[in-house]
Short mmCIF file of C-alpha atoms and ligand atoms in Angstrom, two decimals:
data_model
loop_
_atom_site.label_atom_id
_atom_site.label_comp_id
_atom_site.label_asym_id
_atom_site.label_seq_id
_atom_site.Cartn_x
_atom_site.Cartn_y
_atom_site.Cartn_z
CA UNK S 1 148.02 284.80 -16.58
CA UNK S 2 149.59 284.43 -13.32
CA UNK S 3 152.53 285.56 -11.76
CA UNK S 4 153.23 284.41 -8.07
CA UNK S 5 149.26 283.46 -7.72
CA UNK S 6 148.26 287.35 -9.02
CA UNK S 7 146.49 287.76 -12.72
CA UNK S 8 148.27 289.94 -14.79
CA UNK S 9 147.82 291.33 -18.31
CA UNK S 10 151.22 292.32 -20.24
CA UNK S 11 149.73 295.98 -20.63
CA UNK S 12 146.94 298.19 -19.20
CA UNK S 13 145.63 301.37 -18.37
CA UNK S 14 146.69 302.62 -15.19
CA UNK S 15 143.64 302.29 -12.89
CA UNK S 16 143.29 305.39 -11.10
CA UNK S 17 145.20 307.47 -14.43
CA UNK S 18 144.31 306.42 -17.49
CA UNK S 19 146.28 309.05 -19.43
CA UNK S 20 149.24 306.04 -17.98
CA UNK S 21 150.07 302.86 -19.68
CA UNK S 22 151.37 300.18 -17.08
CA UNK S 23 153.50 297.45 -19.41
CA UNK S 24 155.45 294.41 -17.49
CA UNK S 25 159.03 295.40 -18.56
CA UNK S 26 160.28 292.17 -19.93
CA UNK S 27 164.29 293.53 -20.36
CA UNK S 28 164.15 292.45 -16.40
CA UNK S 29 162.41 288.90 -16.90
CA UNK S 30 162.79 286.12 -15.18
CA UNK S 31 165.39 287.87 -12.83
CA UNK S 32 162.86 290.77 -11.43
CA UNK S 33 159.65 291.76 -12.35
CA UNK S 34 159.36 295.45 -13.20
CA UNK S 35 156.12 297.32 -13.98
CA UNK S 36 157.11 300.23 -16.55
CA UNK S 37 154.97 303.36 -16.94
CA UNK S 38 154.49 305.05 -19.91
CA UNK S 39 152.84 308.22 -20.70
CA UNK S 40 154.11 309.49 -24.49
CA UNK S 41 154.54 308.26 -27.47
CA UNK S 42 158.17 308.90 -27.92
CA UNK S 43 158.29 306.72 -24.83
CA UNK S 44 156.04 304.03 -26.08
CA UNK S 45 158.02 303.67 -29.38
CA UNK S 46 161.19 303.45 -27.29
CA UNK S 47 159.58 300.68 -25.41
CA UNK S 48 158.60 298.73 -28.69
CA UNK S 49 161.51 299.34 -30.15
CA UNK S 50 164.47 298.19 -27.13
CA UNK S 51 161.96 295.12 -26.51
CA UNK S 52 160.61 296.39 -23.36
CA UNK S 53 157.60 295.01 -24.55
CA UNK S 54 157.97 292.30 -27.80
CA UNK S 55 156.02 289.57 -29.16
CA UNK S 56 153.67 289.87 -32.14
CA UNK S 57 149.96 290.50 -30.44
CA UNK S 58 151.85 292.63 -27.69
CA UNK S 59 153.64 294.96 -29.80
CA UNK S 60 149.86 295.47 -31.49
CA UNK S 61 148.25 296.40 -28.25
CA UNK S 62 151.44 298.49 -27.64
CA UNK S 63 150.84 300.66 -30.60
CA UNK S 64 147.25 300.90 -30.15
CA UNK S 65 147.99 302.30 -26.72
CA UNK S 66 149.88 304.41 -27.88
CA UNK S 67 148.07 306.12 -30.53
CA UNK S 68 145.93 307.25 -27.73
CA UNK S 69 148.46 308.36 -26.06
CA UNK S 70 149.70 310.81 -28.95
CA UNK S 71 145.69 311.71 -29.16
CA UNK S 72 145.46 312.87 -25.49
CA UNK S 73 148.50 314.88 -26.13
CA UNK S 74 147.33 316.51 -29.19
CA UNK S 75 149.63 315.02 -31.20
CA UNK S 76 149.56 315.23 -35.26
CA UNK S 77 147.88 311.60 -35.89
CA UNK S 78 150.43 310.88 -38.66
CA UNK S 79 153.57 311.98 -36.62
CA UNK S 80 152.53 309.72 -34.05
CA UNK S 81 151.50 306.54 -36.79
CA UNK S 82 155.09 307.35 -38.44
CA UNK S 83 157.29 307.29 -35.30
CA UNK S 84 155.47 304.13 -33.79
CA UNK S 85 155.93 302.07 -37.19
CA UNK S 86 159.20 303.04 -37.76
CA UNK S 87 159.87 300.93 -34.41
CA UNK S 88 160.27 297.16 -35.22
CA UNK S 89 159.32 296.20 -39.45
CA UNK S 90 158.53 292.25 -39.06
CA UNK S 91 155.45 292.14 -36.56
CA UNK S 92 152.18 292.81 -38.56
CA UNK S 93 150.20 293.34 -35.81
CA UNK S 94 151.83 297.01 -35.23
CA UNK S 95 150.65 298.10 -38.44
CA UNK S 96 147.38 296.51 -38.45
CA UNK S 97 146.82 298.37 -35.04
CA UNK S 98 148.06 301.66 -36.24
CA UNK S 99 145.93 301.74 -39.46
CA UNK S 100 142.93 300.43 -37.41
CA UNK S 101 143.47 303.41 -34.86
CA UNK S 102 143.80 305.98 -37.75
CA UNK S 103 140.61 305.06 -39.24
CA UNK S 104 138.58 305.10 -36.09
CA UNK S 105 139.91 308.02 -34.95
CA UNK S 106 139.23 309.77 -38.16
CA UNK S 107 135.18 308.89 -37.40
CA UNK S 108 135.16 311.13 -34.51
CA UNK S 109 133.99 314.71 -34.63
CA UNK S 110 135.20 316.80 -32.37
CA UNK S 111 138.66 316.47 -29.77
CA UNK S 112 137.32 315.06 -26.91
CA UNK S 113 135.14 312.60 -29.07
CA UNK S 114 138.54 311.50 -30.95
CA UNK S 115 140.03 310.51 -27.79
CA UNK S 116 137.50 308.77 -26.10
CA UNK S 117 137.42 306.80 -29.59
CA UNK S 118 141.07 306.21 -29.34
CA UNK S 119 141.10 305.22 -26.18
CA UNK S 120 138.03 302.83 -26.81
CA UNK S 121 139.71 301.40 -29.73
CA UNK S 122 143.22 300.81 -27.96
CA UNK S 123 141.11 298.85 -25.17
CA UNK S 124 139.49 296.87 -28.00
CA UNK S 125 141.91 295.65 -29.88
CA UNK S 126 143.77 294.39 -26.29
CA UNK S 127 140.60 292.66 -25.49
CA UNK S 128 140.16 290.98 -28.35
CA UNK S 129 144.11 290.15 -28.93
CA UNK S 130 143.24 288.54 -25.34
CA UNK S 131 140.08 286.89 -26.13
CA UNK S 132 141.38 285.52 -29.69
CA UNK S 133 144.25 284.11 -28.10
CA UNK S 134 142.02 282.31 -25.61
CA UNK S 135 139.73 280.58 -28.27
CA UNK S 136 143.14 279.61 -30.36
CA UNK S 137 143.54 277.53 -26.90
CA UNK S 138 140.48 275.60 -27.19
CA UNK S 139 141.10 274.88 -30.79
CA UNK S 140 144.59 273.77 -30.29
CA UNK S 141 144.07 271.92 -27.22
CA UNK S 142 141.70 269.35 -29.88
CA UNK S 143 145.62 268.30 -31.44
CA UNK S 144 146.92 267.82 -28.06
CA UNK S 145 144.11 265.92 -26.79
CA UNK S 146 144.43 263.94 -29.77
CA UNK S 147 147.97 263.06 -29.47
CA UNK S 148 147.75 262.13 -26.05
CA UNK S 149 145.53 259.18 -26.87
CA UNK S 150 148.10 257.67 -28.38
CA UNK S 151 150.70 258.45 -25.59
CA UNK S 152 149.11 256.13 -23.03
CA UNK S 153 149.32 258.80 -20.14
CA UNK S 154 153.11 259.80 -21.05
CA UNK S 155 153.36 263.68 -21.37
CA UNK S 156 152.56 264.74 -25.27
CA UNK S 157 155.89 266.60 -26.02
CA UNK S 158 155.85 269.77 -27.44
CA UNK S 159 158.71 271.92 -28.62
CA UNK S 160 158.45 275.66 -29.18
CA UNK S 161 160.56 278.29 -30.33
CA UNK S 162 160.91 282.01 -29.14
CA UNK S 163 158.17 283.35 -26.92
CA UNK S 164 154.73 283.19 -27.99
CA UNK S 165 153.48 283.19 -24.65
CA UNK S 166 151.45 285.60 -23.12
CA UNK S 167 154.59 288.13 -23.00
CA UNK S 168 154.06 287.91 -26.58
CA UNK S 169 150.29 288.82 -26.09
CA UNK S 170 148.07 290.70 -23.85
CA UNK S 171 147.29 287.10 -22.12
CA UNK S 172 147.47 283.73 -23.03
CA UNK S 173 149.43 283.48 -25.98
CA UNK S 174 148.94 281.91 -29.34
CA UNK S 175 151.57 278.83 -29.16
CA UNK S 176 151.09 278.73 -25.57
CA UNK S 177 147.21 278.60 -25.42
CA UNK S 178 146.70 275.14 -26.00
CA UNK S 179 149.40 274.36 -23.83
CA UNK S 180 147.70 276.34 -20.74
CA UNK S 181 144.54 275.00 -21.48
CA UNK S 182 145.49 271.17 -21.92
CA UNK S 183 147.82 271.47 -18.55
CA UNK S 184 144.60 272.87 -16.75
CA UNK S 185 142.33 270.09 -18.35
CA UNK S 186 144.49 267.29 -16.95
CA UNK S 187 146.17 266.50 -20.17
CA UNK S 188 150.24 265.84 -19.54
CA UNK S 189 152.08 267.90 -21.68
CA UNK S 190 155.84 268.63 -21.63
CA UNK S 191 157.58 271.53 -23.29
CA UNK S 192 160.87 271.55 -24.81
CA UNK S 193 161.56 274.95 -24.96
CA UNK S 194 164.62 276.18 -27.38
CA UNK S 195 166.97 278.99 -25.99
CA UNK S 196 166.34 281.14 -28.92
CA UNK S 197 169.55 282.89 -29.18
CA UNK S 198 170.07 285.65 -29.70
CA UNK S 199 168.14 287.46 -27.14
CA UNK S 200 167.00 284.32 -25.35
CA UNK S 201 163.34 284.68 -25.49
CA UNK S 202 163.08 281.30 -24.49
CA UNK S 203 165.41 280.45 -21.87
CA UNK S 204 163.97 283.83 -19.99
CA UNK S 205 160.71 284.14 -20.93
CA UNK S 206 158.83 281.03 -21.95
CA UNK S 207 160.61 278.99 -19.36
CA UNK S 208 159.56 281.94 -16.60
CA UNK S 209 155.82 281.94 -17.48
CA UNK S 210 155.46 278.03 -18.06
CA UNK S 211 157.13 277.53 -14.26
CA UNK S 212 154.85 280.38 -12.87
CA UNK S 213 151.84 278.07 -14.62
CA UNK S 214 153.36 275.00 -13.54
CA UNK S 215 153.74 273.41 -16.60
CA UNK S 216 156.45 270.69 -16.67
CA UNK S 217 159.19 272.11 -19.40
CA UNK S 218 163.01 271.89 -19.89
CA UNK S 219 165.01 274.49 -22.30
CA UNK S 220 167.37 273.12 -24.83
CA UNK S 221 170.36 274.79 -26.92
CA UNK S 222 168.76 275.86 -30.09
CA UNK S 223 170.37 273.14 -32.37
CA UNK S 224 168.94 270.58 -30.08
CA UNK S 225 165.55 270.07 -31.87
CA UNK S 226 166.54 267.85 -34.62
CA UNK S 227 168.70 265.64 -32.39
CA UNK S 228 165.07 264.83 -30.26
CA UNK S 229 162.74 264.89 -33.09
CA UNK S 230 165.18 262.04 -34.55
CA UNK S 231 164.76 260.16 -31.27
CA UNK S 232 160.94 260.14 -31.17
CA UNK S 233 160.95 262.60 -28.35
CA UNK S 234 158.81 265.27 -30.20
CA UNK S 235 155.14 264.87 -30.76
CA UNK S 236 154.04 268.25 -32.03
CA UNK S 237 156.37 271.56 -32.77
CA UNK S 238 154.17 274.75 -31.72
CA UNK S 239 155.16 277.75 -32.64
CA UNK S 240 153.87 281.54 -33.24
CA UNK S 241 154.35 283.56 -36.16
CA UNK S 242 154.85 287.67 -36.35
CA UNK S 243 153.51 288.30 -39.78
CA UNK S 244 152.06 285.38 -42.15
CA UNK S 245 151.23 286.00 -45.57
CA UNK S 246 147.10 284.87 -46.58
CA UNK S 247 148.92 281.78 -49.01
CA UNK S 248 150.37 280.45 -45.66
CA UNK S 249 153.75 281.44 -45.51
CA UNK S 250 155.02 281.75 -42.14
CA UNK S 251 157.61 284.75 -40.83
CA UNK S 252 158.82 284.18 -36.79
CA UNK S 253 161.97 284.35 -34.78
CA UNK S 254 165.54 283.31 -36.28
CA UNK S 255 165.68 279.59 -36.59
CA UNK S 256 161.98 278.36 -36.89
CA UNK S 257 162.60 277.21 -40.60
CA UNK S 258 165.83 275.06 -39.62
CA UNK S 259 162.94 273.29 -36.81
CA UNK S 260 160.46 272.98 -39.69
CA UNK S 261 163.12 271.25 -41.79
CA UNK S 262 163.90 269.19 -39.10
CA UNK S 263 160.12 268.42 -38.27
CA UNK S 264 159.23 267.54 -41.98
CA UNK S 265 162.05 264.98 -41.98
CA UNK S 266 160.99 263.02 -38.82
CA UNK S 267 157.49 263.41 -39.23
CA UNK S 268 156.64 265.41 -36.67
CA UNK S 269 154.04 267.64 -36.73
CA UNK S 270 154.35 271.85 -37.08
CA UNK S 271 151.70 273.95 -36.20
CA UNK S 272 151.59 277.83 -36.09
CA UNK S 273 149.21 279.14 -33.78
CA UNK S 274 147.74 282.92 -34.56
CA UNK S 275 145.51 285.49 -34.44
CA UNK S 276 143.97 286.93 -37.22
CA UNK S 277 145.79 290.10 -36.58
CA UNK S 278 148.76 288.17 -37.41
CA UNK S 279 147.97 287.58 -40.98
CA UNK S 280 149.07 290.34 -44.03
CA UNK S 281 146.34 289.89 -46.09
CA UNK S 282 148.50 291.77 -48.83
CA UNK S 283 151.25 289.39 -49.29
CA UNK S 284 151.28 286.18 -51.23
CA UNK S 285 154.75 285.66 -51.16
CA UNK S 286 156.79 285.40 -47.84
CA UNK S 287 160.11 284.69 -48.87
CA UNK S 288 159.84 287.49 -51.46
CA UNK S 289 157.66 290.49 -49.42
CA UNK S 290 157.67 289.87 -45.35
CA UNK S 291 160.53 292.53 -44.35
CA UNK S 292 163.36 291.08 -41.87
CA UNK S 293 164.28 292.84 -39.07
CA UNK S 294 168.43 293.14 -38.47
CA UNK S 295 169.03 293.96 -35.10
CA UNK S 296 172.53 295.42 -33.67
CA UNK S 297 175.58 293.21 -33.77
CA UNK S 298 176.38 293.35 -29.94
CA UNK S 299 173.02 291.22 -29.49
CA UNK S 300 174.89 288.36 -31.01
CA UNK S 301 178.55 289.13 -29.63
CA UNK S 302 177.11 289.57 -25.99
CA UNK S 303 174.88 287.84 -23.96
CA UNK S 304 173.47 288.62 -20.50
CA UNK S 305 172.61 286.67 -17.12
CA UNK S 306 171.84 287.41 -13.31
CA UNK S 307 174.81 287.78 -10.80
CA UNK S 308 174.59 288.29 -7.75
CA UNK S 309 171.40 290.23 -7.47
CA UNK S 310 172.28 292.25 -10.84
CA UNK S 311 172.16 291.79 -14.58
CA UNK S 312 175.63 291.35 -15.67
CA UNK S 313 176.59 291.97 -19.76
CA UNK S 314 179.42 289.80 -21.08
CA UNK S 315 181.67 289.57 -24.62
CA UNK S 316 181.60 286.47 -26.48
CA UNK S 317 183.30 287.01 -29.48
CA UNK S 318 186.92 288.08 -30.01
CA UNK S 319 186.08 292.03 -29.81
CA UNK S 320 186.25 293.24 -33.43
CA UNK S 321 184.55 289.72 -34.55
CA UNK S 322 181.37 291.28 -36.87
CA UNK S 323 178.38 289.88 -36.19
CA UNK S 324 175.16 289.10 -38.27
CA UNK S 325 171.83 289.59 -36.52
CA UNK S 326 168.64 288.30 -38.46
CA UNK S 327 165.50 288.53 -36.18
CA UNK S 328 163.31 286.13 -38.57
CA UNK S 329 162.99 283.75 -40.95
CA UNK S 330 160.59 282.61 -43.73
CA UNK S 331 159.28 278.93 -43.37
CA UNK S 332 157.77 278.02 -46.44
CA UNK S 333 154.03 276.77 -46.09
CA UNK S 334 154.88 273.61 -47.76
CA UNK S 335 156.60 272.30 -44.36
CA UNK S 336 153.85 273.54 -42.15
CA UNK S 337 150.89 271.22 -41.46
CA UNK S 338 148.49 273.53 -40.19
CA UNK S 339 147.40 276.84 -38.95
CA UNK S 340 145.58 277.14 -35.70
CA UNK S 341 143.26 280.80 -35.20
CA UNK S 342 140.59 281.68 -33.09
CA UNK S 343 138.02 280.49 -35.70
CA UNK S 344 139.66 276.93 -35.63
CA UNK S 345 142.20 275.10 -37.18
CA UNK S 346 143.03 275.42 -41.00
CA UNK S 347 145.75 274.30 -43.83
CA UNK S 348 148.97 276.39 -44.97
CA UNK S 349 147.20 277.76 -48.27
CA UNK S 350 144.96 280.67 -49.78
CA UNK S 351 141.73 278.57 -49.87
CA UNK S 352 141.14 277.15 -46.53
CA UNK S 353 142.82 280.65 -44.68
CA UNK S 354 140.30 282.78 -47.27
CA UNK S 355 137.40 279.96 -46.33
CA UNK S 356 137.95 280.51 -42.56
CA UNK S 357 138.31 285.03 -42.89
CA UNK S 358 136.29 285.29 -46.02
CA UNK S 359 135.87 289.04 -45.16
CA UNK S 360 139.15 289.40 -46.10
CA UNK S 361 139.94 287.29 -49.16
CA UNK S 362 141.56 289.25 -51.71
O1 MRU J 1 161.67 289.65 -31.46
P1 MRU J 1 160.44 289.29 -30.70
O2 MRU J 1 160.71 288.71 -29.35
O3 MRU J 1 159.41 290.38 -30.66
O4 MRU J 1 159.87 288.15 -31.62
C1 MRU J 1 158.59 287.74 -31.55
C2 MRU J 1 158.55 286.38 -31.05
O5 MRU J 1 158.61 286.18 -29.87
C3 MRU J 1 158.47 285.26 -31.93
O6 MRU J 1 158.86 285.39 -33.20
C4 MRU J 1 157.16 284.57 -31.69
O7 MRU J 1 157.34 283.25 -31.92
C5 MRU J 1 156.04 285.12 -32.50
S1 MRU J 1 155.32 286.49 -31.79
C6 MRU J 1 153.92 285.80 -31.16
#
């Protein structure tokens, strides 16, 4: 996507040293915008697991990177698998990358073969996290096209939670995609974007990329959803998902549910938009299986801003005030009205998500 008129991916190899990843260091979004270099795999986990780099597909693309990287250094294959998925539980997608490394890897013969297969395979399964996002944007721009029939030229409303923009991805994004591609197709579309305490993926990251885009949003306090939905000023929630289970059950950032609760009441429609990747084609039972990240208490009791040319960290809470910190929740696939891939759009439940990946049906 584009940042100040220049295409950028989130990460790549570095074009005149490919034993370098390049990663857009979003700790410094939308204040600065830092290109991060990365050349271990002690590094890369570092940067998956302090959110340098965050976001379902991303955090896939990360790993995958960096499995090469712990190949070109001669690393033992399962030191390098253990230390990357020990980073961040929720996300699928680093898991699903690892494994997928491990196996190809495992097909080569000698050293040199191994790590031209790792790096081929860390470049694939970017491309396609890319390309897969893409397509999930001409499926999901059918439902916004749709609803903007019946808006007689007003903006279709969307609200979205987190960031599943292309920060969350290599480009694109999955909730974003049909967004991009109805704004560049003419359609009006307006984005309520929620805050998403509390690291504020929204308010700094999917506000930043839909203004460098130029797509009309505004950002709204978290508990604001309900209060619009109620008032007829929500025609579609979009939102991404870090893990969903092949029954439908859907695992993203803190506070989704309480929006699908809210959605289900007004009727509103809730889509999830994803990539295959995205799916655990294990679990049948979110609430039960999908592991939720807890994060450190000060990401609750603090909160951060731009003064004066510098990041500035402030207290919110009386100092010894605990703090809970719940990255994700669960939303049940009974309040979820459909799931939109790269292969199209299908319902919340084993048979039409086994019908549209049958290669995968359990
Ligand atoms: O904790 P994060 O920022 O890595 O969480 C990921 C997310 O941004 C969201 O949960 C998102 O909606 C799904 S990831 C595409």
């Amino acid at each position: 996507m584009n940042v100040a008129g220049q295409h950028y991916r989130t990460i790549w190899l570095k074009a005149n040293d490919p034993e370098v990843v390049q990663l857009i260091d979003q700790r410094a979004l939308p204040h600065r915008f830092v290109i991060e270099e990365v050349g271990t795999v002690e590094q890369m986990a570092e940067a998956i697991r302090d959110m340098h780099v965050r976001g379902a597909g991303l955090i896939g693309a990360a790993a995958g990177y960096g499995m090469y990287l712990g190949m070109l250094a001669g690393m033992a294959l399962t030191a390098a698998a253990e230390r990357l998925r020990a980073t961040r539980p929720t996300a699928v997608n680093l898991a699903w990358a690892i494994e997928r490394q491990l196996a190809r890897i495992a097909s080569g013969g000698t050293v040199p073969e191994k790590v031209s297969l790792a790096r081929e395979t860390a470049e694939a399964i970017a491309n396609e996290d890319a390309e897969h996002c893409r397509q999930i944007g001409i499926h999901g721009l059918q439902l916004l096209e749709r609803l903007a029939r019946g808006k007689s030229g007003r903006p279709v409303n969307v609200l979205t939670h987190c960031n599943a923009g292309w920060l969350a991805f290599v480009d694109y994004g999955s909730a974003t995609a049909p967004i991009y591609a109805a704004h560049d197709r003419g359609v009006p579309v307006h984005v309520w974007v929620d805050e998403t305490r509390p690291r504020n993926q929204g308010a700094k990251l999917t506000a930043w990329e839909l203004g460098e885009h130029g797509v009309p949003h505004t950002v709204i306090a978290d508990n604001t959803g309900g209060h619009l939905m109620q008032r007829g000023e929500v025609d579609l929630v979009l939102v991404g998902t870090d893990r969903t289970t092949y029954t439908g059950d859907v695992a993203n950032k803190i506070g989704t549910y309480l929006k699908a609760l809210a959605a289900k009441d007004n009727n509103v429609p809730f889509y999830v938009a994803l990539p295959s990747s995205s799916f655990d084609w294990k679990m049948r039972d979110g609430l039960a299986e999908i592991p939720i990240e807890q994060r450190g208490p000060e990401e609750v009791k603090h909160a951060d801003g731009w003064v004066a040319g510098e990041m500035v960290e402030v207290r919110l809470t009386p100092e010894k005030t605990p703090a809970a910190n719940y990255g994700f929740d669960v939303t049940p696939r009974r309040l979820i009205s459909g799931l939109i891939t790269e292969r199209g759009i299908c319902q919340p439940n084993e048979k039409s998500i086994c019908a549209m990946f049958p290669e995968h049906a359990p």
